[in-house]
Amino acid sequence: GAVVSQHPSWVICKSGTSVKIECRSLDFQATTMFWYRQFPKQSLMLMATSNEGSKATYEQGVEKDKFLINHASLTLSTLTVTSAHPEDSSFYICSASKSLSTDTQYFGPGTRLTVL
Amino acid sequence: DAKTTQPPSMDCAEGRAANLPCNHSTISGNEYVYWYRQIHSQGPQYIIHGLKNNETNEMASLIITEDRKSSTLILPHATLRDTAVYYCIVRSNTGKLIFGQGTTLQVKP
């Protein structure tokens, strides 16, 4: 149990376009989902926390208008990178938990974004 | 949020136990210690977590000191597939996981 999937696993796009990444909890209902970003040879950096049916909470320094997060159901959250630029190229990883403060986070396999 | 300190790298012989230490001296009484690992280019994999008592599951054992200021993750019989970056994280009351640099464990044949 506790399987989280992401789609796509990798994507290449042109500068200025938008890219949507999906995160799904396959065998449990996720009240809370998290989005992380990881640059090469670095650790994961938390970008935002999203609770089903409410607005996401972004970490300091993360532009909410650039990284749009939607968590419309208990099994799906999406991250849209708007007007992507080469510096947005990174490994984007989501995680999901049944509740915010008490349950284990399970991570998806990640999405590799390359912006040309 | 409580921070953790881990050695940047460790080696372990295949078949031997791997003991990965973690210091979390500022941990609060109700904060859990979580361990994850990340194999190259994959999402982190949950290993184990604990609050006060030692814990064991099919993957590993977690030993937490009585004062809770440090812990050790034990992989009883390391295999080559256990080569990964291991993260020790104190989960805040907000539920967030703040990742440090972790320990790169290299299991050698």
Short mmCIF file of C-alpha atoms in Angstrom, two decimals:
data_model
loop_
_atom_site.label_atom_id
_atom_site.label_comp_id
_atom_site.label_asym_id
_atom_site.label_seq_id
_atom_site.Cartn_x
_atom_site.Cartn_y
_atom_site.Cartn_z
CA GLY A 1 0.00 0.00 0.00
CA ALA A 2 0.82 3.73 0.09
CA VAL A 3 1.70 4.12 -3.57
CA VAL A 4 2.09 7.54 -5.13
CA SER A 5 2.49 8.06 -8.85
CA GLN A 6 3.56 11.03 -10.94
CA HIS A 7 2.98 11.81 -14.57
CA PRO A 8 4.88 12.43 -16.70
CA SER A 9 8.13 10.89 -15.49
CA TRP A 10 10.07 13.29 -17.68
CA VAL A 11 9.21 16.24 -19.90
CA ILE A 12 11.12 18.56 -22.22
CA CYS A 13 9.57 21.87 -23.12
CA LYS A 14 10.46 25.15 -24.78
CA SER A 15 11.13 28.28 -22.79
CA GLY A 16 7.95 30.28 -22.20
CA THR A 17 5.57 27.35 -22.24
CA SER A 18 3.66 25.87 -19.30
CA VAL A 19 4.00 22.34 -18.00
CA LYS A 20 1.59 20.41 -15.80
CA ILE A 21 2.72 17.60 -13.51
CA GLU A 22 0.23 15.24 -11.90
CA CYS A 23 0.59 13.52 -8.55
CA ARG A 24 -1.79 10.72 -7.60
CA SER A 25 -2.22 8.63 -4.47
CA LEU A 26 -3.24 5.25 -5.83
CA ASP A 27 -4.39 3.31 -2.79
CA PHE A 28 -5.24 5.88 -0.15
CA GLN A 29 -6.93 9.22 0.19
CA ALA A 30 -4.46 12.03 0.66
CA THR A 31 -5.72 14.99 2.61
CA THR A 32 -2.37 16.66 2.19
CA MET A 33 0.14 16.65 -0.64
CA PHE A 34 3.53 18.28 -0.79
CA TRP A 35 5.66 19.44 -3.70
CA TYR A 36 9.44 19.42 -3.64
CA ARG A 37 12.15 20.43 -6.06
CA GLN A 38 15.61 18.91 -6.27
CA PHE A 39 18.54 20.32 -8.24
CA PRO A 40 21.50 18.11 -9.19
CA LYS A 41 23.65 17.03 -6.26
CA GLN A 42 21.38 18.85 -3.83
CA SER A 43 18.78 17.78 -1.31
CA LEU A 44 15.02 18.09 -1.67
CA MET A 45 13.57 21.52 -1.09
CA LEU A 46 9.96 21.88 -0.02
CA MET A 47 8.04 24.18 -2.34
CA ALA A 48 4.49 24.05 -1.06
CA THR A 49 1.89 22.20 0.96
CA SER A 50 -1.57 21.61 -0.42
CA ASN A 51 -4.66 20.47 1.38
CA GLU A 52 -7.59 19.07 -0.53
CA GLY A 53 -10.10 21.75 -1.38
CA SER A 54 -8.07 24.71 -0.17
CA LYS A 55 -5.32 26.96 -1.40
CA ALA A 56 -1.75 25.78 -1.25
CA THR A 57 0.71 27.20 1.25
CA TYR A 58 4.00 28.14 -0.37
CA GLU A 59 7.42 28.19 1.26
CA GLN A 60 9.33 31.43 1.42
CA GLY A 61 10.89 32.33 -1.90
CA VAL A 62 8.60 30.16 -4.02
CA GLU A 63 6.50 32.17 -6.45
CA LYS A 64 2.88 31.10 -6.18
CA ASP A 65 1.97 32.66 -9.53
CA LYS A 66 4.68 30.70 -11.27
CA PHE A 67 4.08 27.36 -9.60
CA LEU A 68 0.33 26.81 -9.62
CA ILE A 69 -0.89 24.02 -7.39
CA ASN A 70 -4.34 22.46 -7.49
CA HIS A 71 -5.54 19.78 -5.10
CA ALA A 72 -9.11 19.27 -6.21
CA SER A 73 -9.60 15.71 -5.02
CA LEU A 74 -8.29 13.40 -2.33
CA THR A 75 -6.21 11.47 -4.84
CA LEU A 76 -4.91 14.10 -7.23
CA SER A 77 -2.75 17.20 -7.01
CA THR A 78 -1.26 19.06 -9.94
CA LEU A 79 1.70 21.40 -10.22
CA THR A 80 1.81 23.72 -13.21
CA VAL A 81 5.05 25.47 -14.00
CA THR A 82 3.98 28.56 -15.91
CA SER A 83 6.17 30.37 -18.43
CA ALA A 84 8.97 27.93 -17.80
CA HIS A 85 12.58 29.04 -18.18
CA PRO A 86 15.81 27.02 -18.25
CA GLU A 87 16.43 27.77 -14.57
CA ASP A 88 13.19 25.90 -13.76
CA SER A 89 14.79 22.71 -15.04
CA SER A 90 14.81 20.39 -12.07
CA PHE A 91 13.53 17.16 -10.55
CA TYR A 92 10.04 17.74 -9.15
CA ILE A 93 8.79 15.30 -6.52
CA CYS A 94 5.45 15.09 -4.78
CA SER A 95 4.47 13.34 -1.59
CA ALA A 96 1.13 12.49 -0.06
CA SER A 97 -0.17 11.76 3.40
CA LYS A 98 -3.54 10.90 4.85
CA SER A 99 -3.40 13.86 7.16
CA LEU A 100 -1.11 16.83 7.62
CA SER A 101 0.42 16.40 11.00
CA THR A 102 0.12 12.78 11.97
CA ASP A 103 0.71 10.56 9.01
CA THR A 104 3.71 9.37 7.08
CA GLN A 105 4.46 11.05 3.76
CA TYR A 106 4.87 8.74 0.80
CA PHE A 107 6.75 10.03 -2.21
CA GLY A 108 6.17 9.76 -5.91
CA PRO A 109 8.92 8.71 -8.33
CA GLY A 110 9.57 12.28 -9.46
CA THR A 111 9.31 14.20 -12.74
CA ARG A 112 12.39 15.38 -14.58
CA LEU A 113 11.69 18.76 -16.24
CA THR A 114 14.07 20.14 -18.83
CA VAL A 115 13.36 23.58 -20.26
CA LEU A 116 15.20 24.41 -23.47
CA ASP B 1 11.94 22.97 13.24
CA ALA B 2 14.50 20.63 14.77
CA LYS B 3 17.57 20.13 12.61
CA THR B 4 19.50 16.93 12.17
CA THR B 5 23.20 16.23 11.69
CA GLN B 6 24.41 13.22 9.73
CA PRO B 7 27.85 12.18 8.46
CA PRO B 8 28.08 13.00 4.74
CA SER B 9 29.18 9.53 3.71
CA MET B 10 29.72 5.98 4.97
CA ASP B 11 30.89 2.69 3.53
CA CYS B 12 29.63 -0.74 4.45
CA ALA B 13 30.61 -4.22 3.34
CA GLU B 14 27.93 -6.28 1.66
CA GLY B 15 26.25 -8.62 4.12
CA ARG B 16 27.32 -6.64 7.14
CA ALA B 17 25.13 -4.39 9.26
CA ALA B 18 25.04 -0.72 8.31
CA ASN B 19 24.66 1.65 11.25
CA LEU B 20 23.75 5.19 10.26
CA PRO B 21 23.87 7.79 13.04
CA CYS B 22 21.85 10.97 13.35
CA ASN B 23 21.95 13.78 15.88
CA HIS B 24 18.81 15.79 16.62
CA SER B 25 19.63 17.54 19.90
CA THR B 26 16.90 20.19 19.56
CA ILE B 27 14.05 17.74 19.05
CA SER B 28 10.85 18.51 20.92
CA GLY B 29 8.94 15.99 22.98
CA ASN B 30 6.24 15.26 20.44
CA GLU B 31 8.32 15.34 17.26
CA TYR B 32 8.90 12.12 15.37
CA VAL B 33 12.17 10.98 13.80
CA TYR B 34 11.73 9.76 10.23
CA TRP B 35 14.16 7.97 7.96
CA TYR B 36 13.92 7.97 4.19
CA ARG B 37 16.35 6.93 1.51
CA GLN B 38 16.77 8.08 -2.06
CA ILE B 39 18.31 6.03 -4.78
CA HIS B 40 19.66 8.06 -7.66
CA SER B 41 16.99 9.78 -9.76
CA GLN B 42 14.09 8.31 -7.79
CA GLY B 43 11.70 9.69 -5.20
CA PRO B 44 12.54 9.14 -1.52
CA GLN B 45 11.47 5.82 -0.04
CA TYR B 46 10.03 5.67 3.47
CA ILE B 47 12.01 3.39 5.77
CA ILE B 48 10.89 3.78 9.36
CA HIS B 49 9.92 6.30 12.02
CA GLY B 50 9.74 6.52 15.78
CA LEU B 51 8.99 8.77 18.72
CA LYS B 52 10.58 7.31 21.86
CA ASN B 53 10.74 3.55 21.61
CA ASN B 54 12.98 1.53 19.34
CA GLU B 55 11.23 0.37 16.20
CA THR B 56 11.78 -2.49 13.77
CA ASN B 57 10.19 -3.37 10.46
CA GLU B 58 11.06 -5.52 7.48
CA MET B 59 13.55 -2.96 6.20
CA ALA B 60 15.42 -1.70 9.24
CA SER B 61 15.61 -1.01 12.94
CA LEU B 62 15.57 2.40 14.56
CA ILE B 63 17.32 2.93 17.87
CA ILE B 64 16.48 6.18 19.66
CA THR B 65 18.48 7.24 22.70
CA GLU B 66 16.65 7.76 25.96
CA ASP B 67 17.12 11.53 25.82
CA ARG B 68 15.95 11.43 22.16
CA LYS B 69 18.84 13.61 21.07
CA SER B 70 20.19 11.04 18.66
CA SER B 71 19.20 7.93 16.79
CA THR B 72 20.70 5.16 14.69
CA LEU B 73 19.24 3.46 11.67
CA ILE B 74 20.37 -0.13 11.33
CA LEU B 75 20.22 -2.11 8.11
CA PRO B 76 20.94 -5.61 9.43
CA HIS B 77 22.39 -7.19 6.30
CA ALA B 78 23.30 -4.55 3.74
CA THR B 79 23.11 -5.41 0.05
CA LEU B 80 24.38 -3.54 -2.98
CA ARG B 81 20.83 -2.32 -3.58
CA ASP B 82 20.95 -0.47 -0.25
CA THR B 83 23.42 2.00 -1.73
CA ALA B 84 21.58 5.32 -1.49
CA VAL B 85 21.37 8.67 0.29
CA TYR B 86 19.75 8.20 3.70
CA TYR B 87 17.90 11.11 5.25
CA CYS B 88 17.15 11.47 8.95
CA ILE B 89 14.38 14.02 9.45
CA VAL B 90 12.56 15.37 12.45
CA ARG B 91 9.00 15.93 11.37
CA SER B 92 7.66 19.22 12.63
CA ASN B 93 4.27 19.65 14.24
CA THR B 94 3.14 21.23 10.98
CA GLY B 95 3.77 17.91 9.24
CA LYS B 96 6.52 19.29 7.05
CA LEU B 97 9.67 17.33 6.28
CA ILE B 98 12.77 19.48 5.94
CA PHE B 99 15.48 17.51 4.21
CA GLY B 100 19.15 17.96 5.09
CA GLN B 101 22.06 16.64 3.05
CA GLY B 102 21.76 13.09 4.34
CA THR B 103 24.35 10.32 4.45
CA THR B 104 25.51 8.69 1.25
CA LEU B 105 25.85 5.00 2.04
CA GLN B 106 28.03 3.01 -0.30
CA VAL B 107 27.69 -0.75 0.09
CA LYS B 108 30.74 -2.50 -1.31
CA PRO B 109 31.08 -6.11 -2.43
#
